[in-house]
PDB file of C-alpha atoms and ligand atoms in Angstrom:
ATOM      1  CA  UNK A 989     160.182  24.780   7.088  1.00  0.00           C
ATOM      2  CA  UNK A 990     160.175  20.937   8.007  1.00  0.00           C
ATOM      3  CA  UNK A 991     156.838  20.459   9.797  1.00  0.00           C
ATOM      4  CA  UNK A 992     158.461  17.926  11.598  1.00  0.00           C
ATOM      5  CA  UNK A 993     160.983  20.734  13.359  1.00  0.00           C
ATOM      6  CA  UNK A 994     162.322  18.803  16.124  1.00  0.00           C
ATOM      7  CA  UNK A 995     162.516  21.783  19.250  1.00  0.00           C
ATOM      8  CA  UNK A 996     163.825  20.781  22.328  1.00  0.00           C
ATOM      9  CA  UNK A 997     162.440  22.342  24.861  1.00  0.00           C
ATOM     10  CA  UNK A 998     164.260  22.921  28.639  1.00  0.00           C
ATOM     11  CA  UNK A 999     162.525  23.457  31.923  1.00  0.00           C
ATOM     12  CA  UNK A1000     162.883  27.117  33.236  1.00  0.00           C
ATOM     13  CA  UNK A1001     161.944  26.440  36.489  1.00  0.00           C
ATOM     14  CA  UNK A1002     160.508  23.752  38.617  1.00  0.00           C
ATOM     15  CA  UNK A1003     157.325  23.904  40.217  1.00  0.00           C
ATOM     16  CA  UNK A1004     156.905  23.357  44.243  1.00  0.00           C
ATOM     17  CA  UNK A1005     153.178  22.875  44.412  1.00  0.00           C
ATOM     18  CA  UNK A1006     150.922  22.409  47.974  1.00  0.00           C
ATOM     19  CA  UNK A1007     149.572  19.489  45.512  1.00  0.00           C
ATOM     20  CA  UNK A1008     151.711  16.581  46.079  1.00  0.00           C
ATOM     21  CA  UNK A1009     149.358  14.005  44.028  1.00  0.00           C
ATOM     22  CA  UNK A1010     146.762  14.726  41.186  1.00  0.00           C
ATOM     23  CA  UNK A1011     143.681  14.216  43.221  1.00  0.00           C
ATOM     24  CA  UNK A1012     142.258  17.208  44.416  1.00  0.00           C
ATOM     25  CA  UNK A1013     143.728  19.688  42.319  1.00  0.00           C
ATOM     26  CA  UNK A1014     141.073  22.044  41.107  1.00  0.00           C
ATOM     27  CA  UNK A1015     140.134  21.782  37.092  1.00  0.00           C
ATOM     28  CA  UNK A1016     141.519  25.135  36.644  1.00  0.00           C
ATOM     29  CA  UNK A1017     143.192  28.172  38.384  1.00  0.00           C
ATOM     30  CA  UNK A1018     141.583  30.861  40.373  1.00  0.00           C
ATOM     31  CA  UNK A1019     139.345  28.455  41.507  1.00  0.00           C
ATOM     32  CA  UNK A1020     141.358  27.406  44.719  1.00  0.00           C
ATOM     33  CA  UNK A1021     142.844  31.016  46.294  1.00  0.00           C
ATOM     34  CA  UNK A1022     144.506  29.641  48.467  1.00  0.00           C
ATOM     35  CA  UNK A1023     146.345  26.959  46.372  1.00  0.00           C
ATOM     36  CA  UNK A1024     149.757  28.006  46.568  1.00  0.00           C
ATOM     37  CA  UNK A1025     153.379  26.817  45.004  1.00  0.00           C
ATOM     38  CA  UNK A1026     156.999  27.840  44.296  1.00  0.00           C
ATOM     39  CA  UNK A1027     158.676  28.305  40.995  1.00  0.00           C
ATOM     40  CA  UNK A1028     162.016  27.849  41.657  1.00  0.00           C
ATOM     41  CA  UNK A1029     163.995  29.323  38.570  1.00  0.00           C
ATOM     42  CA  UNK A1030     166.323  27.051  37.310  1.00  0.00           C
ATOM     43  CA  UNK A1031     170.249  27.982  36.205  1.00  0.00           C
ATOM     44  CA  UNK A1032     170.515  29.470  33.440  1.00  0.00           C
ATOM     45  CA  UNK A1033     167.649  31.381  34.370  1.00  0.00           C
ATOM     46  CA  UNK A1034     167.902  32.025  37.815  1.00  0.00           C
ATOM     47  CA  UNK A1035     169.101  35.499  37.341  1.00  0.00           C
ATOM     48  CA  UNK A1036     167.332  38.505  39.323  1.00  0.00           C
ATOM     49  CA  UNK A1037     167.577  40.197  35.686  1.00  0.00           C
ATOM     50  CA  UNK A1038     165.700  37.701  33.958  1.00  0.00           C
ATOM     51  CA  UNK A1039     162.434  39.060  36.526  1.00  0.00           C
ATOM     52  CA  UNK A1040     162.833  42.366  36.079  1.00  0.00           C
ATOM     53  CA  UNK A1041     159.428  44.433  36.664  1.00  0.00           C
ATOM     54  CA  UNK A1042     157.317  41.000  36.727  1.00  0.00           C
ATOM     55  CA  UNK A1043     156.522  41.988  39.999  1.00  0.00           C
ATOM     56  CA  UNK A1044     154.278  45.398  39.040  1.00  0.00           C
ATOM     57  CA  UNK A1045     151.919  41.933  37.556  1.00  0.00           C
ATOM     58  CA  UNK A1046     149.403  40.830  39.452  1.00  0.00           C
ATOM     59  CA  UNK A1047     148.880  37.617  37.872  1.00  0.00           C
ATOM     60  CA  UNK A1048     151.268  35.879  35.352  1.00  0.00           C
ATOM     61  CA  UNK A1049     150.939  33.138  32.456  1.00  0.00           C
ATOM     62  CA  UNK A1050     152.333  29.483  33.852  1.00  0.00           C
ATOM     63  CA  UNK A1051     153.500  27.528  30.678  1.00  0.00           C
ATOM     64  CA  UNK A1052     154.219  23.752  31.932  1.00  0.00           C
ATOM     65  CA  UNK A1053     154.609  20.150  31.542  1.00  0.00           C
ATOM     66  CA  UNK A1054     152.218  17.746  32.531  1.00  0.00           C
ATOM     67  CA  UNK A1055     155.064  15.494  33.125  1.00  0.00           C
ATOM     68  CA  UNK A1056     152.860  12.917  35.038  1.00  0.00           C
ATOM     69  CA  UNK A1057     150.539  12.398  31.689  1.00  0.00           C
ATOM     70  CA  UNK A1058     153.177  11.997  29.209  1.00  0.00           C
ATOM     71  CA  UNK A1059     153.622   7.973  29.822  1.00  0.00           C
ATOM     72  CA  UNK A1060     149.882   7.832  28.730  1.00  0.00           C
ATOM     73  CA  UNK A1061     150.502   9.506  25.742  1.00  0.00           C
ATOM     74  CA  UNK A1062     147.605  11.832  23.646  1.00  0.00           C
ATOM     75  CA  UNK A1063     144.957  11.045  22.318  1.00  0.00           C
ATOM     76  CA  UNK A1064     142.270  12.415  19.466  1.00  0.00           C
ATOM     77  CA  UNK A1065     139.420  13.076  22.063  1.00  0.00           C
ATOM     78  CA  UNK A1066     138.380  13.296  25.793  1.00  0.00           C
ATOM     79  CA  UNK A1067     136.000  12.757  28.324  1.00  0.00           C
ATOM     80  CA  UNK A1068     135.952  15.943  30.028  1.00  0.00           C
ATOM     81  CA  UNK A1069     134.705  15.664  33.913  1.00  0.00           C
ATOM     82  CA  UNK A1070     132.257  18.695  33.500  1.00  0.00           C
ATOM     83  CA  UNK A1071     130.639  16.682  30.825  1.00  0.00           C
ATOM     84  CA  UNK A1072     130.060  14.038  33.331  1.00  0.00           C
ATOM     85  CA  UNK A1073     132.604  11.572  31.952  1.00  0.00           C
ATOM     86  CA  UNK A1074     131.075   9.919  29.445  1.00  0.00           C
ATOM     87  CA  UNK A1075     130.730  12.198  26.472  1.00  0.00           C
ATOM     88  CA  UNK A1076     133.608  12.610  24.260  1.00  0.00           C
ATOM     89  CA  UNK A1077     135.242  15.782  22.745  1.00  0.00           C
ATOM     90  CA  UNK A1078     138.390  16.361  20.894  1.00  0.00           C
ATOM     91  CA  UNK A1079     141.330  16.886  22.596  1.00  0.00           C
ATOM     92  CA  UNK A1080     141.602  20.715  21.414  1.00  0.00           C
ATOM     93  CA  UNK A1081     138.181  21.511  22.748  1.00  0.00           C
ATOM     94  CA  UNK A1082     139.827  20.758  26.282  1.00  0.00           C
ATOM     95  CA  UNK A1083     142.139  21.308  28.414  1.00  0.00           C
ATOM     96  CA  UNK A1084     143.093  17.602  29.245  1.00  0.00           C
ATOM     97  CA  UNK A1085     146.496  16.395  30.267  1.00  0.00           C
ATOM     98  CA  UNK A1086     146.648  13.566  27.372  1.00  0.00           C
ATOM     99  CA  UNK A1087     147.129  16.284  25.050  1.00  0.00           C
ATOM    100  CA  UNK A1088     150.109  16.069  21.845  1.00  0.00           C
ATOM    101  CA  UNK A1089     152.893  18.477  23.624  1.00  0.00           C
ATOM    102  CA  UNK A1090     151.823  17.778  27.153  1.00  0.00           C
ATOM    103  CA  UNK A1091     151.607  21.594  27.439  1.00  0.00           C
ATOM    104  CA  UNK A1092     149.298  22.914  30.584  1.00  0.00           C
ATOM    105  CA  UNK A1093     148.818  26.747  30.620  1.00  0.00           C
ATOM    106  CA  UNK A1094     147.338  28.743  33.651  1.00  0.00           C
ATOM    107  CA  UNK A1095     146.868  32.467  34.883  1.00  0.00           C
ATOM    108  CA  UNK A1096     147.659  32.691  38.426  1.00  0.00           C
ATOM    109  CA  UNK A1097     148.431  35.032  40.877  1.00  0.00           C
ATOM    110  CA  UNK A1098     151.878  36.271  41.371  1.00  0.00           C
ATOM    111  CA  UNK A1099     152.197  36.804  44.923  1.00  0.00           C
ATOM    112  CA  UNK A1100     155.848  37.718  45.561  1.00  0.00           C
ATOM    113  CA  UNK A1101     159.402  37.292  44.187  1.00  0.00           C
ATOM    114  CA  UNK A1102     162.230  36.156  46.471  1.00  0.00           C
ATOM    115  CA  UNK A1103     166.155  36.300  45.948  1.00  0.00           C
ATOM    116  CA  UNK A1104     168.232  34.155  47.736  1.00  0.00           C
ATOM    117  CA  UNK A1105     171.843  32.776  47.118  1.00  0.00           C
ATOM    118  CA  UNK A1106     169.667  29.699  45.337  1.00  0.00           C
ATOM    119  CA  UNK A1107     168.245  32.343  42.835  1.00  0.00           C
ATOM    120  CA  UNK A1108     164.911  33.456  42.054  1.00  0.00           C
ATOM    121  CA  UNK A1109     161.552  31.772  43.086  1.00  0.00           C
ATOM    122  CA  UNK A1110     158.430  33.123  42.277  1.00  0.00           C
ATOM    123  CA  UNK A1111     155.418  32.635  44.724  1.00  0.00           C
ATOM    124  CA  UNK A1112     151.879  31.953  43.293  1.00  0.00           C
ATOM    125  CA  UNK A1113     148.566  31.213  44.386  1.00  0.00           C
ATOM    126  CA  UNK A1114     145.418  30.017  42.600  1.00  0.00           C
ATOM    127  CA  UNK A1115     147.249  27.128  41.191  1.00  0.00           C
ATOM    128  CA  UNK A1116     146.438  23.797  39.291  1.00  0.00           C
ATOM    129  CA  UNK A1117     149.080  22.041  38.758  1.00  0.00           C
ATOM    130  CA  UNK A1118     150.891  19.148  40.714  1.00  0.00           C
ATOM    131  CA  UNK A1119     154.341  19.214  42.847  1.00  0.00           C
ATOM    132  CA  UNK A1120     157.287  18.820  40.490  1.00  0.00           C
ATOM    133  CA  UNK A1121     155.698  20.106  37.399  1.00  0.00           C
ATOM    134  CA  UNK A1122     158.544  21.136  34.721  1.00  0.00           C
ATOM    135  CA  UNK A1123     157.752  25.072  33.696  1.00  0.00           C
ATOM    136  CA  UNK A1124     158.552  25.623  29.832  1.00  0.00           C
ATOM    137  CA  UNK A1125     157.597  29.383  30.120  1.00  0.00           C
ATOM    138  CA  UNK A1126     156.520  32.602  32.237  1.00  0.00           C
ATOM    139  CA  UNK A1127     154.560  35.251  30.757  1.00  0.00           C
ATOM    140  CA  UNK A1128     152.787  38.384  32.544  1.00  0.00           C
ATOM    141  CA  UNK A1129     149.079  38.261  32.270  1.00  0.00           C
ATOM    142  CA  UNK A1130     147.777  41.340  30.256  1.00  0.00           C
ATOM    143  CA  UNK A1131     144.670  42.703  31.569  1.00  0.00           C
ATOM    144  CA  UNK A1132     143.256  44.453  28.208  1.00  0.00           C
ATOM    145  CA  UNK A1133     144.506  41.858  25.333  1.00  0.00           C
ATOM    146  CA  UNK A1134     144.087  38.154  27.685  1.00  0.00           C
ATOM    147  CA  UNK A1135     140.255  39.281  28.768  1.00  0.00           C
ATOM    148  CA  UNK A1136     137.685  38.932  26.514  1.00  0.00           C
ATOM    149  CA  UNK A1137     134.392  40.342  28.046  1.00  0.00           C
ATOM    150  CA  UNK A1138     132.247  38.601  25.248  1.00  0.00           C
ATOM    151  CA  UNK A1139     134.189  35.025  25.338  1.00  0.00           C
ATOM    152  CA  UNK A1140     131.611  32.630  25.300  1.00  0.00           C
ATOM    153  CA  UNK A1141     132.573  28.829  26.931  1.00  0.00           C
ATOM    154  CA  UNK A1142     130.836  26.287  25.092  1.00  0.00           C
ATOM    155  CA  UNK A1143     129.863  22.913  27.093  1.00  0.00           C
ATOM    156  CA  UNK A1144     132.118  23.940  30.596  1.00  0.00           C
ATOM    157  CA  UNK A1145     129.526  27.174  31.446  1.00  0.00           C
ATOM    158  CA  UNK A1146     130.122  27.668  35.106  1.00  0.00           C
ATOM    159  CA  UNK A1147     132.177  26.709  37.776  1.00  0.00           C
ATOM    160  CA  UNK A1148     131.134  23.342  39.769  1.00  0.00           C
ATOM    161  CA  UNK A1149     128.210  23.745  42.685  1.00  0.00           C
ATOM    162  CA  UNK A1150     130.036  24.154  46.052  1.00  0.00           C
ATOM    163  CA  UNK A1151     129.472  21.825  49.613  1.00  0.00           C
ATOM    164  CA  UNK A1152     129.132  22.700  52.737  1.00  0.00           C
ATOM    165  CA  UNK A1153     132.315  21.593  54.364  1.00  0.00           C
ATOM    166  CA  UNK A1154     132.353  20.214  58.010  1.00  0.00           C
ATOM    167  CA  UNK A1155     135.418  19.489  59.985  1.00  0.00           C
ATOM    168  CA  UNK A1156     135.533  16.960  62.738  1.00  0.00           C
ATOM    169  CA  UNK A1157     136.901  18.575  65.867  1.00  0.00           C
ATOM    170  CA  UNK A1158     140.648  16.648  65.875  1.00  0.00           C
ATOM    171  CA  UNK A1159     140.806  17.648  62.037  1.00  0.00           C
ATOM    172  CA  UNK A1160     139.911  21.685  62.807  1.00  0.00           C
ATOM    173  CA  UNK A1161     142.359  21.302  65.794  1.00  0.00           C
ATOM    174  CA  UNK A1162     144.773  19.871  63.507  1.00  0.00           C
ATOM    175  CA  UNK A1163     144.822  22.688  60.973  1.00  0.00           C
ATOM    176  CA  UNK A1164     144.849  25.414  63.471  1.00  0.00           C
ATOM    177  CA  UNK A1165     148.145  23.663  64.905  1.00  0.00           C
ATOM    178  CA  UNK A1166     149.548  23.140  61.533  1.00  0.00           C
ATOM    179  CA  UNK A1167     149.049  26.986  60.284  1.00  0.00           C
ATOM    180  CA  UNK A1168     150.470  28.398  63.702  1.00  0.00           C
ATOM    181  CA  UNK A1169     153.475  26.198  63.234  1.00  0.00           C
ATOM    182  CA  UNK A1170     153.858  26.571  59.470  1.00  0.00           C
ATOM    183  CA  UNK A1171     151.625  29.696  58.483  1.00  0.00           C
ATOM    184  CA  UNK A1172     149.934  27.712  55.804  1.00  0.00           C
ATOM    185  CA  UNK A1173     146.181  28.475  55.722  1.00  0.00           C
ATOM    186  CA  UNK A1174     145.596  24.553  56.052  1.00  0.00           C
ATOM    187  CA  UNK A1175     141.355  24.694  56.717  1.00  0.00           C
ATOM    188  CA  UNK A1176     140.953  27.554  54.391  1.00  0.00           C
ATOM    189  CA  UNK A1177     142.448  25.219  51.375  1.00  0.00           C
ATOM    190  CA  UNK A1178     140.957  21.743  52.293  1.00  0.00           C
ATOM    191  CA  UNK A1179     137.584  24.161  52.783  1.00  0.00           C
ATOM    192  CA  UNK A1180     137.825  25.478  48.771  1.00  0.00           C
ATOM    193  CA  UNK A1181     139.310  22.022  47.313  1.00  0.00           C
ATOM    194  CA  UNK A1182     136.702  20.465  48.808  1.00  0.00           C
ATOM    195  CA  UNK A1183     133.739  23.031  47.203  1.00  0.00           C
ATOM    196  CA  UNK A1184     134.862  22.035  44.407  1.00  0.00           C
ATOM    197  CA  UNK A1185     133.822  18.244  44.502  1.00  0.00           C
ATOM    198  CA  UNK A1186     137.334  16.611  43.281  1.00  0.00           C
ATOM    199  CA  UNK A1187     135.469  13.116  42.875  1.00  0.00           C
ATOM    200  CA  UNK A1188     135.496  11.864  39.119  1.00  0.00           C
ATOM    201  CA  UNK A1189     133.432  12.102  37.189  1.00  0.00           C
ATOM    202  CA  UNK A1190     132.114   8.668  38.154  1.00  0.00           C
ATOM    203  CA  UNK A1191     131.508   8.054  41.814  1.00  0.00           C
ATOM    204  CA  UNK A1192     128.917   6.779  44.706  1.00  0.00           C
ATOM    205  CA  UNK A1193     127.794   8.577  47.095  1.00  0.00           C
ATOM    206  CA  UNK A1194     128.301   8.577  50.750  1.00  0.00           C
ATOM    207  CA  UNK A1195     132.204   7.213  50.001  1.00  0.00           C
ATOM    208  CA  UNK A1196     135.331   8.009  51.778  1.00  0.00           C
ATOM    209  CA  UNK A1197     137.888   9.649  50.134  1.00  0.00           C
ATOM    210  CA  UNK A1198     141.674  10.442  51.104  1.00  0.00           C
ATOM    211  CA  UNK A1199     143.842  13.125  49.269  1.00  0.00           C
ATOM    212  CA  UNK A1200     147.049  14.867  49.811  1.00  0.00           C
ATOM    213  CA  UNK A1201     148.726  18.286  50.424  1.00  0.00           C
ATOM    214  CA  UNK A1202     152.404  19.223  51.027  1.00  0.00           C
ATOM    215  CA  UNK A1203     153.368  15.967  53.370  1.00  0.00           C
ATOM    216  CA  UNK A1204     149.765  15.583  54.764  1.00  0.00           C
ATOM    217  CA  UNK A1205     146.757  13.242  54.024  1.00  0.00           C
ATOM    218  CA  UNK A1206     143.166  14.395  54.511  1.00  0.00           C
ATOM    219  CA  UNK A1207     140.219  11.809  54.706  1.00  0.00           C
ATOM    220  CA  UNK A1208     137.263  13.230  53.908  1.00  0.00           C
ATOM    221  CA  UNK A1209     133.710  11.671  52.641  1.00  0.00           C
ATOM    222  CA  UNK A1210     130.552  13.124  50.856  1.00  0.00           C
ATOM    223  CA  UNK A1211     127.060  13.005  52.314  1.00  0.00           C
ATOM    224  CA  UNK A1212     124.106  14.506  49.844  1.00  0.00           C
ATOM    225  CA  UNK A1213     125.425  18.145  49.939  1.00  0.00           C
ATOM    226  CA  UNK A1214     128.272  17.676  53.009  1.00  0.00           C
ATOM    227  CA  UNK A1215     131.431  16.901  52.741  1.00  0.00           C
ATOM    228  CA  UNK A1216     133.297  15.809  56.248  1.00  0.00           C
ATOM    229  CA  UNK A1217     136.456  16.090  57.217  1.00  0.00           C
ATOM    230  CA  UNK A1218     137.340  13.374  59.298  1.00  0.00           C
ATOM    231  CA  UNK A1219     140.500  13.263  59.698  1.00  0.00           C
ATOM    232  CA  UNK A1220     144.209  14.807  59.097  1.00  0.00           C
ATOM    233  CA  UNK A1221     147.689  13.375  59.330  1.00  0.00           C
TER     234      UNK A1221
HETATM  235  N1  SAM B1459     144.929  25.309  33.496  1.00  0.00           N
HETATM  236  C1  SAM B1459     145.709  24.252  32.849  1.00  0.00           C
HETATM  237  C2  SAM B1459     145.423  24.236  31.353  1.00  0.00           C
HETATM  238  O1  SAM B1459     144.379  24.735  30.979  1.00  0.00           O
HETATM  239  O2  SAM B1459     146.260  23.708  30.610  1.00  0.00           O
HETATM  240  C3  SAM B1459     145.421  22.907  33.474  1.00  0.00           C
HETATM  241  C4  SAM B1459     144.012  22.393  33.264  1.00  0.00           C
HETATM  242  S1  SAM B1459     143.945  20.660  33.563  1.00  0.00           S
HETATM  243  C5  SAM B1459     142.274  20.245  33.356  1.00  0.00           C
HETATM  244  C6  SAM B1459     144.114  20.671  35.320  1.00  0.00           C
HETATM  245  C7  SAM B1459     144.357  19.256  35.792  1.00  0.00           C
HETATM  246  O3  SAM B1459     145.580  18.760  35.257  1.00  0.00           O
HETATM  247  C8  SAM B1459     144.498  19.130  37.287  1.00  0.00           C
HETATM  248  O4  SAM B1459     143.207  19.015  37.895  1.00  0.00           O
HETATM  249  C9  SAM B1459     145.314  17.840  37.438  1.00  0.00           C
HETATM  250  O5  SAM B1459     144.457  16.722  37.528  1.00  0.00           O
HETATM  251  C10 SAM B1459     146.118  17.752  36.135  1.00  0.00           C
HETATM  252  N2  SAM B1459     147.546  18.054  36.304  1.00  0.00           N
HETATM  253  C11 SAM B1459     148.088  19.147  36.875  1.00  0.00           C
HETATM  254  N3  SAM B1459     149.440  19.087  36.828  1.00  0.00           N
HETATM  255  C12 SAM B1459     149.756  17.916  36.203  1.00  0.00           C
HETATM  256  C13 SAM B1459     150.978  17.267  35.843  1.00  0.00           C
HETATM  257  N4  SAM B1459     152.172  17.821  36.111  1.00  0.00           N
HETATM  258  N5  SAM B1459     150.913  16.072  35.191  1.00  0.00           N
HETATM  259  C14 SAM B1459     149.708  15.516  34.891  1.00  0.00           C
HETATM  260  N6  SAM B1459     148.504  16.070  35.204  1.00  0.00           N
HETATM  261  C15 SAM B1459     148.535  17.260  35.865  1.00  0.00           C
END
């Protein structure tokens, strides 16, 4: 077979993500519940039939595109964050972006599946990827062959410390407003972003920060071991 094969690949689906810019999306999934997005099947795939008992899955395998790294290109080794920026790996021993295919891959949960005379759109939470992310495939997550009790995780042990997260009173006002009016859990997401310190891997302390979500922008800055929440727009 040429090793060269030359595939060309076609979304599936598009992804509708709360993340609307890279910064503050969590390293990996599960690690933000209430991250949540949309995968809006595309024709020729849009068919009810094409879902067929994916719902009795809890959680499902998210093939995609990092289709905002591809202008960078890949390259043979990384500095992962968890390593504190500055120590380099090769690409395969991490799950960066600047990878050869471009090809992100995360369990999530599967929350519900909706038809509507658009097609099918699968609901997900527990995300890491950004608005507008290109899905190559969709696989259900298999309980008894994906988890290996004994894995062992080389230099990325543990999940990040967490903050304690303070909201000024406008910005808690804000988010109680914004979830009666659009049902989205607003202060329970900034709350586990947040714990999961999105600064890179470089950074001073005591700076403000600014990140969005869906058509919002939340300032926030880092004292010692408190993050506040100054404002939301
Ligand atoms: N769980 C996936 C994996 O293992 O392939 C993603 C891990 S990767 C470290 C997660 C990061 O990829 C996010 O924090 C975000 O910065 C970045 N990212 C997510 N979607 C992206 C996209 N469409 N284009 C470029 N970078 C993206």
């Amino acid at each position: 077979m040429n090793q060269k094969a030359n595939i060309t690949m076609e979304p599936i689906a598009l992804i509708r993500s709360c993340f609307t810019d890279k910064f503050g999306i969590p390293r990996q999934p599960g690690l933000v519940p209430a991250a949540t997005a949309r995968l809006e099947m595309l024709p020729p795939y849009n068919r009810p039939e094409a879902v067929a008992g994916l719902a009795e899955f809890s959680h499902i395998w998210i093939f995609f595109l990092f289709h905002q790294a591809v202008e960078r290109g890949w390259k043979p080794t990384v500095r992962p964050p968890r390593l504190g920026g500055n120590k380099r790996v090769g690409v395969f021993a991490s799950r960066s972006p600047q990878r050869p295919n471009f090809i992100g891959s995360s369990v999530v949960r599967l929350d519900k599946i909706t038809h509507s005379p658009q097609g099918v759109a699968l609901h997900v939470s527990g995300v890491d990827f950004l608005d507008l992310s290109p899905v190559l495939d969709i696989k259900p997550y298999v309980p008894y062959s994906d988890r290996v009790a004994d894995a062992t995780c080389g230099y990325a042990p543990e999940p990040t410390p967490s903050f304690e997260i303070i909201f000024a009173p406008a910005a808690l006002e804000f988010c109680h407003a914004y979830q009666r009016r659009t049902g989205r859990h607003l202060q329970e997401l900034v709350t586990q972003i947040l714990a999961q310190d999105p600064r890179p891997a470089y950074h001073e302390d005591d700076r403000h920060y600014g990140m969005s979500l869906w058509e919002l922008n939340i300032r926030f800055s880092f004292h010692q071991n408190t993050i506040m929440v100054s404002t939301i727009a």
